[in-house]
Amino acid sequence: MKKRKIVLSIIIAVCTMFCFAGCSQKEPSVVKSYEKTDSEQAFENDEPVIMVKHYEMSDGTWTTDEHTYQYRLEITGRMSNAVKDTTFIFLSNTEDIAFDQAWKAAGFSSNMDDYFEVEVAKFVGFGADTK
């Protein structure tokens, strides 16, 4: 009986420690905020045009006001007949998006099948040089 009480006490203590450890984990906080920018001003300063406000979080994720994503992708390439490269910025839950897919999903396609579901990826900005 005494052994049973000791084992029960140990189990309760361990469960309590796990509960406190789980409760003590903090919600991720904003590390950096990307505000919407004026496109004319951004082009004049060779800065990216941010079309959707988004945030880099302390846990490494990226969020808009509605969704959370694992990656922020800057996809650079040259569209046909373009003079210079363009970079499309996406928040994404997929690690890789091809340039051909990015420019279509950024609004240049009339085929709705070329666009991402908002849970998969979100187009948030573009520019000639985003670094």
PDB file of N, CA and C in Angstrom, residues 64-112:
ATOM      1  N   THR A  64       0.216  36.294 -42.373  1.00  0.00           N
ATOM      2  CA  THR A  64      -0.575  37.451 -42.771  1.00  0.00           C
ATOM      3  C   THR A  64      -1.565  37.608 -41.626  1.00  0.00           C
ATOM      4  N   ASP A  65      -2.533  38.472 -41.783  1.00  0.00           N
ATOM      5  CA  ASP A  65      -3.524  38.603 -40.725  1.00  0.00           C
ATOM      6  C   ASP A  65      -4.467  37.399 -40.675  1.00  0.00           C
ATOM      7  N   GLU A  66      -4.459  36.567 -41.711  1.00  0.00           N
ATOM      8  CA  GLU A  66      -5.378  35.430 -41.767  1.00  0.00           C
ATOM      9  C   GLU A  66      -4.721  34.061 -41.689  1.00  0.00           C
ATOM     10  N   HIS A  67      -3.497  33.893 -42.227  1.00  0.00           N
ATOM     11  CA  HIS A  67      -2.893  32.568 -42.342  1.00  0.00           C
ATOM     12  C   HIS A  67      -1.432  32.559 -41.908  1.00  0.00           C
ATOM     13  N   THR A  68      -0.956  31.372 -41.563  1.00  0.00           N
ATOM     14  CA  THR A  68       0.445  31.164 -41.197  1.00  0.00           C
ATOM     15  C   THR A  68       1.092  30.255 -42.232  1.00  0.00           C
ATOM     16  N   TYR A  69       2.329  30.570 -42.586  1.00  0.00           N
ATOM     17  CA  TYR A  69       3.066  29.821 -43.604  1.00  0.00           C
ATOM     18  C   TYR A  69       4.444  29.444 -43.077  1.00  0.00           C
ATOM     19  N   GLN A  70       5.017  28.400 -43.634  1.00  0.00           N
ATOM     20  CA  GLN A  70       6.333  27.924 -43.218  1.00  0.00           C
ATOM     21  C   GLN A  70       7.482  28.694 -43.869  1.00  0.00           C
ATOM     22  N   TYR A  71       7.261  29.223 -45.068  1.00  0.00           N
ATOM     23  CA  TYR A  71       8.357  29.824 -45.837  1.00  0.00           C
ATOM     24  C   TYR A  71       7.974  31.180 -46.417  1.00  0.00           C
ATOM     25  N   ARG A  72       9.005  32.003 -46.620  1.00  0.00           N
ATOM     26  CA  ARG A  72       8.879  33.228 -47.414  1.00  0.00           C
ATOM     27  C   ARG A  72       9.834  33.052 -48.579  1.00  0.00           C
ATOM     28  N   LEU A  73       9.292  32.935 -49.780  1.00  0.00           N
ATOM     29  CA  LEU A  73      10.094  32.651 -50.959  1.00  0.00           C
ATOM     30  C   LEU A  73      10.233  33.895 -51.826  1.00  0.00           C
ATOM     31  N   GLU A  74      11.439  34.175 -52.252  1.00  0.00           N
ATOM     32  CA  GLU A  74      11.711  35.234 -53.226  1.00  0.00           C
ATOM     33  C   GLU A  74      12.148  34.526 -54.498  1.00  0.00           C
ATOM     34  N   ILE A  75      11.287  34.531 -55.488  1.00  0.00           N
ATOM     35  CA  ILE A  75      11.468  33.741 -56.712  1.00  0.00           C
ATOM     36  C   ILE A  75      11.810  34.687 -57.847  1.00  0.00           C
ATOM     37  N   THR A  76      13.028  34.591 -58.362  1.00  0.00           N
ATOM     38  CA  THR A  76      13.522  35.527 -59.369  1.00  0.00           C
ATOM     39  C   THR A  76      13.719  34.831 -60.702  1.00  0.00           C
ATOM     40  N   GLY A  77      13.348  35.526 -61.754  1.00  0.00           N
ATOM     41  CA  GLY A  77      13.537  35.036 -63.112  1.00  0.00           C
ATOM     42  C   GLY A  77      13.159  36.123 -64.096  1.00  0.00           C
ATOM     43  N   ARG A  78      13.208  35.767 -65.380  1.00  0.00           N
ATOM     44  CA  ARG A  78      12.887  36.751 -66.410  1.00  0.00           C
ATOM     45  C   ARG A  78      11.693  36.263 -67.224  1.00  0.00           C
ATOM     46  N   MET A  79      10.686  37.104 -67.275  1.00  0.00           N
ATOM     47  CA  MET A  79       9.512  36.801 -68.093  1.00  0.00           C
ATOM     48  C   MET A  79       9.871  37.032 -69.564  1.00  0.00           C
ATOM     49  N   SER A  80       9.192  36.333 -70.473  1.00  0.00           N
ATOM     50  CA  SER A  80       9.540  36.473 -71.883  1.00  0.00           C
ATOM     51  C   SER A  80       9.373  37.921 -72.339  1.00  0.00           C
ATOM     52  N   ASN A  81      10.323  38.375 -73.128  1.00  0.00           N
ATOM     53  CA  ASN A  81      10.380  39.740 -73.670  1.00  0.00           C
ATOM     54  C   ASN A  81      10.646  40.808 -72.613  1.00  0.00           C
ATOM     55  N   ALA A  82      10.981  40.439 -71.408  1.00  0.00           N
ATOM     56  CA  ALA A  82      11.292  41.425 -70.361  1.00  0.00           C
ATOM     57  C   ALA A  82      12.744  41.873 -70.481  1.00  0.00           C
ATOM     58  N   VAL A  83      13.005  43.104 -70.069  1.00  0.00           N
ATOM     59  CA  VAL A  83      14.341  43.669 -70.135  1.00  0.00           C
ATOM     60  C   VAL A  83      15.193  43.210 -68.949  1.00  0.00           C
ATOM     61  N   LYS A  84      14.550  43.008 -67.799  1.00  0.00           N
ATOM     62  CA  LYS A  84      15.306  42.588 -66.625  1.00  0.00           C
ATOM     63  C   LYS A  84      14.499  41.580 -65.806  1.00  0.00           C
ATOM     64  N   ASP A  85      15.178  40.999 -64.843  1.00  0.00           N
ATOM     65  CA  ASP A  85      14.556  39.994 -63.987  1.00  0.00           C
ATOM     66  C   ASP A  85      13.507  40.617 -63.068  1.00  0.00           C
ATOM     67  N   THR A  86      12.563  39.794 -62.648  1.00  0.00           N
ATOM     68  CA  THR A  86      11.541  40.181 -61.684  1.00  0.00           C
ATOM     69  C   THR A  86      11.573  39.177 -60.546  1.00  0.00           C
ATOM     70  N   THR A  87      11.351  39.662 -59.340  1.00  0.00           N
ATOM     71  CA  THR A  87      11.266  38.789 -58.170  1.00  0.00           C
ATOM     72  C   THR A  87       9.850  38.841 -57.626  1.00  0.00           C
ATOM     73  N   PHE A  88       9.271  37.660 -57.438  1.00  0.00           N
ATOM     74  CA  PHE A  88       7.951  37.533 -56.837  1.00  0.00           C
ATOM     75  C   PHE A  88       8.123  37.002 -55.425  1.00  0.00           C
ATOM     76  N   ILE A  89       7.424  37.601 -54.477  1.00  0.00           N
ATOM     77  CA  ILE A  89       7.529  37.194 -53.075  1.00  0.00           C
ATOM     78  C   ILE A  89       6.240  36.479 -52.685  1.00  0.00           C
ATOM     79  N   PHE A  90       6.402  35.251 -52.198  1.00  0.00           N
ATOM     80  CA  PHE A  90       5.274  34.442 -51.747  1.00  0.00           C
ATOM     81  C   PHE A  90       5.515  33.959 -50.331  1.00  0.00           C
ATOM     82  N   LEU A  91       4.477  33.923 -49.531  1.00  0.00           N
ATOM     83  CA  LEU A  91       4.490  33.163 -48.291  1.00  0.00           C
ATOM     84  C   LEU A  91       3.912  31.813 -48.680  1.00  0.00           C
ATOM     85  N   SER A  92       4.546  30.737 -48.211  1.00  0.00           N
ATOM     86  CA  SER A  92       4.172  29.427 -48.733  1.00  0.00           C
ATOM     87  C   SER A  92       4.312  28.320 -47.706  1.00  0.00           C
ATOM     88  N   ASN A  93       3.514  27.298 -47.871  1.00  0.00           N
ATOM     89  CA  ASN A  93       3.664  26.072 -47.091  1.00  0.00           C
ATOM     90  C   ASN A  93       4.332  24.986 -47.914  1.00  0.00           C
ATOM     91  N   THR A  94       4.750  25.338 -49.138  1.00  0.00           N
ATOM     92  CA  THR A  94       5.578  24.450 -49.944  1.00  0.00           C
ATOM     93  C   THR A  94       6.948  25.096 -50.064  1.00  0.00           C
ATOM     94  N   GLU A  95       7.969  24.281 -50.055  1.00  0.00           N
ATOM     95  CA  GLU A  95       9.337  24.793 -49.986  1.00  0.00           C
ATOM     96  C   GLU A  95       9.841  25.370 -51.311  1.00  0.00           C
ATOM     97  N   ASP A  96       9.210  24.992 -52.411  1.00  0.00           N
ATOM     98  CA  ASP A  96       9.735  25.400 -53.707  1.00  0.00           C
ATOM     99  C   ASP A  96       8.586  25.749 -54.653  1.00  0.00           C
ATOM    100  N   ILE A  97       8.697  26.897 -55.292  1.00  0.00           N
ATOM    101  CA  ILE A  97       7.756  27.311 -56.330  1.00  0.00           C
ATOM    102  C   ILE A  97       8.594  27.731 -57.528  1.00  0.00           C
ATOM    103  N   ALA A  98       8.313  27.157 -58.681  1.00  0.00           N
ATOM    104  CA  ALA A  98       9.048  27.492 -59.906  1.00  0.00           C
ATOM    105  C   ALA A  98       8.674  28.896 -60.367  1.00  0.00           C
ATOM    106  N   PHE A  99       9.613  29.571 -61.049  1.00  0.00           N
ATOM    107  CA  PHE A  99       9.356  30.929 -61.527  1.00  0.00           C
ATOM    108  C   PHE A  99       8.145  30.971 -62.461  1.00  0.00           C
ATOM    109  N   ASP A 100       8.037  29.989 -63.358  1.00  0.00           N
ATOM    110  CA  ASP A 100       6.911  29.944 -64.288  1.00  0.00           C
ATOM    111  C   ASP A 100       5.578  29.873 -63.542  1.00  0.00           C
ATOM    112  N   GLN A 101       5.551  29.126 -62.471  1.00  0.00           N
ATOM    113  CA  GLN A 101       4.336  29.025 -61.646  1.00  0.00           C
ATOM    114  C   GLN A 101       4.115  30.324 -60.868  1.00  0.00           C
ATOM    115  N   ALA A 102       5.196  30.946 -60.389  1.00  0.00           N
ATOM    116  CA  ALA A 102       5.096  32.167 -59.582  1.00  0.00           C
ATOM    117  C   ALA A 102       4.508  33.331 -60.376  1.00  0.00           C
ATOM    118  N   TRP A 103       5.010  33.573 -61.579  1.00  0.00           N
ATOM    119  CA  TRP A 103       4.504  34.739 -62.312  1.00  0.00           C
ATOM    120  C   TRP A 103       3.047  34.566 -62.702  1.00  0.00           C
ATOM    121  N   LYS A 104       2.649  33.334 -62.982  1.00  0.00           N
ATOM    122  CA  LYS A 104       1.233  33.095 -63.297  1.00  0.00           C
ATOM    123  C   LYS A 104       0.363  33.358 -62.064  1.00  0.00           C
ATOM    124  N   ALA A 105       0.801  32.816 -60.917  1.00  0.00           N
ATOM    125  CA  ALA A 105       0.034  32.947 -59.677  1.00  0.00           C
ATOM    126  C   ALA A 105       0.067  34.360 -59.114  1.00  0.00           C
ATOM    127  N   ALA A 106       0.974  35.190 -59.616  1.00  0.00           N
ATOM    128  CA  ALA A 106       1.061  36.580 -59.167  1.00  0.00           C
ATOM    129  C   ALA A 106       0.048  37.481 -59.864  1.00  0.00           C
ATOM    130  N   GLY A 107      -0.781  36.910 -60.715  1.00  0.00           N
ATOM    131  CA  GLY A 107      -1.825  37.695 -61.351  1.00  0.00           C
ATOM    132  C   GLY A 107      -1.711  37.814 -62.853  1.00  0.00           C
ATOM    133  N   PHE A 108      -0.737  37.123 -63.444  1.00  0.00           N
ATOM    134  CA  PHE A 108      -0.528  37.251 -64.887  1.00  0.00           C
ATOM    135  C   PHE A 108      -1.219  36.170 -65.700  1.00  0.00           C
ATOM    136  N   SER A 109      -1.969  35.305 -65.062  1.00  0.00           N
ATOM    137  CA  SER A 109      -2.663  34.244 -65.788  1.00  0.00           C
ATOM    138  C   SER A 109      -4.174  34.457 -65.719  1.00  0.00           C
ATOM    139  N   SER A 110      -4.838  34.135 -66.807  1.00  0.00           N
ATOM    140  CA  SER A 110      -6.299  34.199 -66.814  1.00  0.00           C
ATOM    141  C   SER A 110      -6.906  32.841 -66.438  1.00  0.00           C
ATOM    142  N   ASN A 111      -6.064  31.831 -66.283  1.00  0.00           N
ATOM    143  CA  ASN A 111      -6.523  30.497 -65.911  1.00  0.00           C
ATOM    144  C   ASN A 111      -6.497  30.364 -64.384  1.00  0.00           C
ATOM    145  N   MET A 112      -7.634  30.206 -63.769  1.00  0.00           N
ATOM    146  CA  MET A 112      -7.720  30.136 -62.303  1.00  0.00           C
ATOM    147  C   MET A 112      -6.983  28.918 -61.729  1.00  0.00           C
TER     148      MET A 112
END
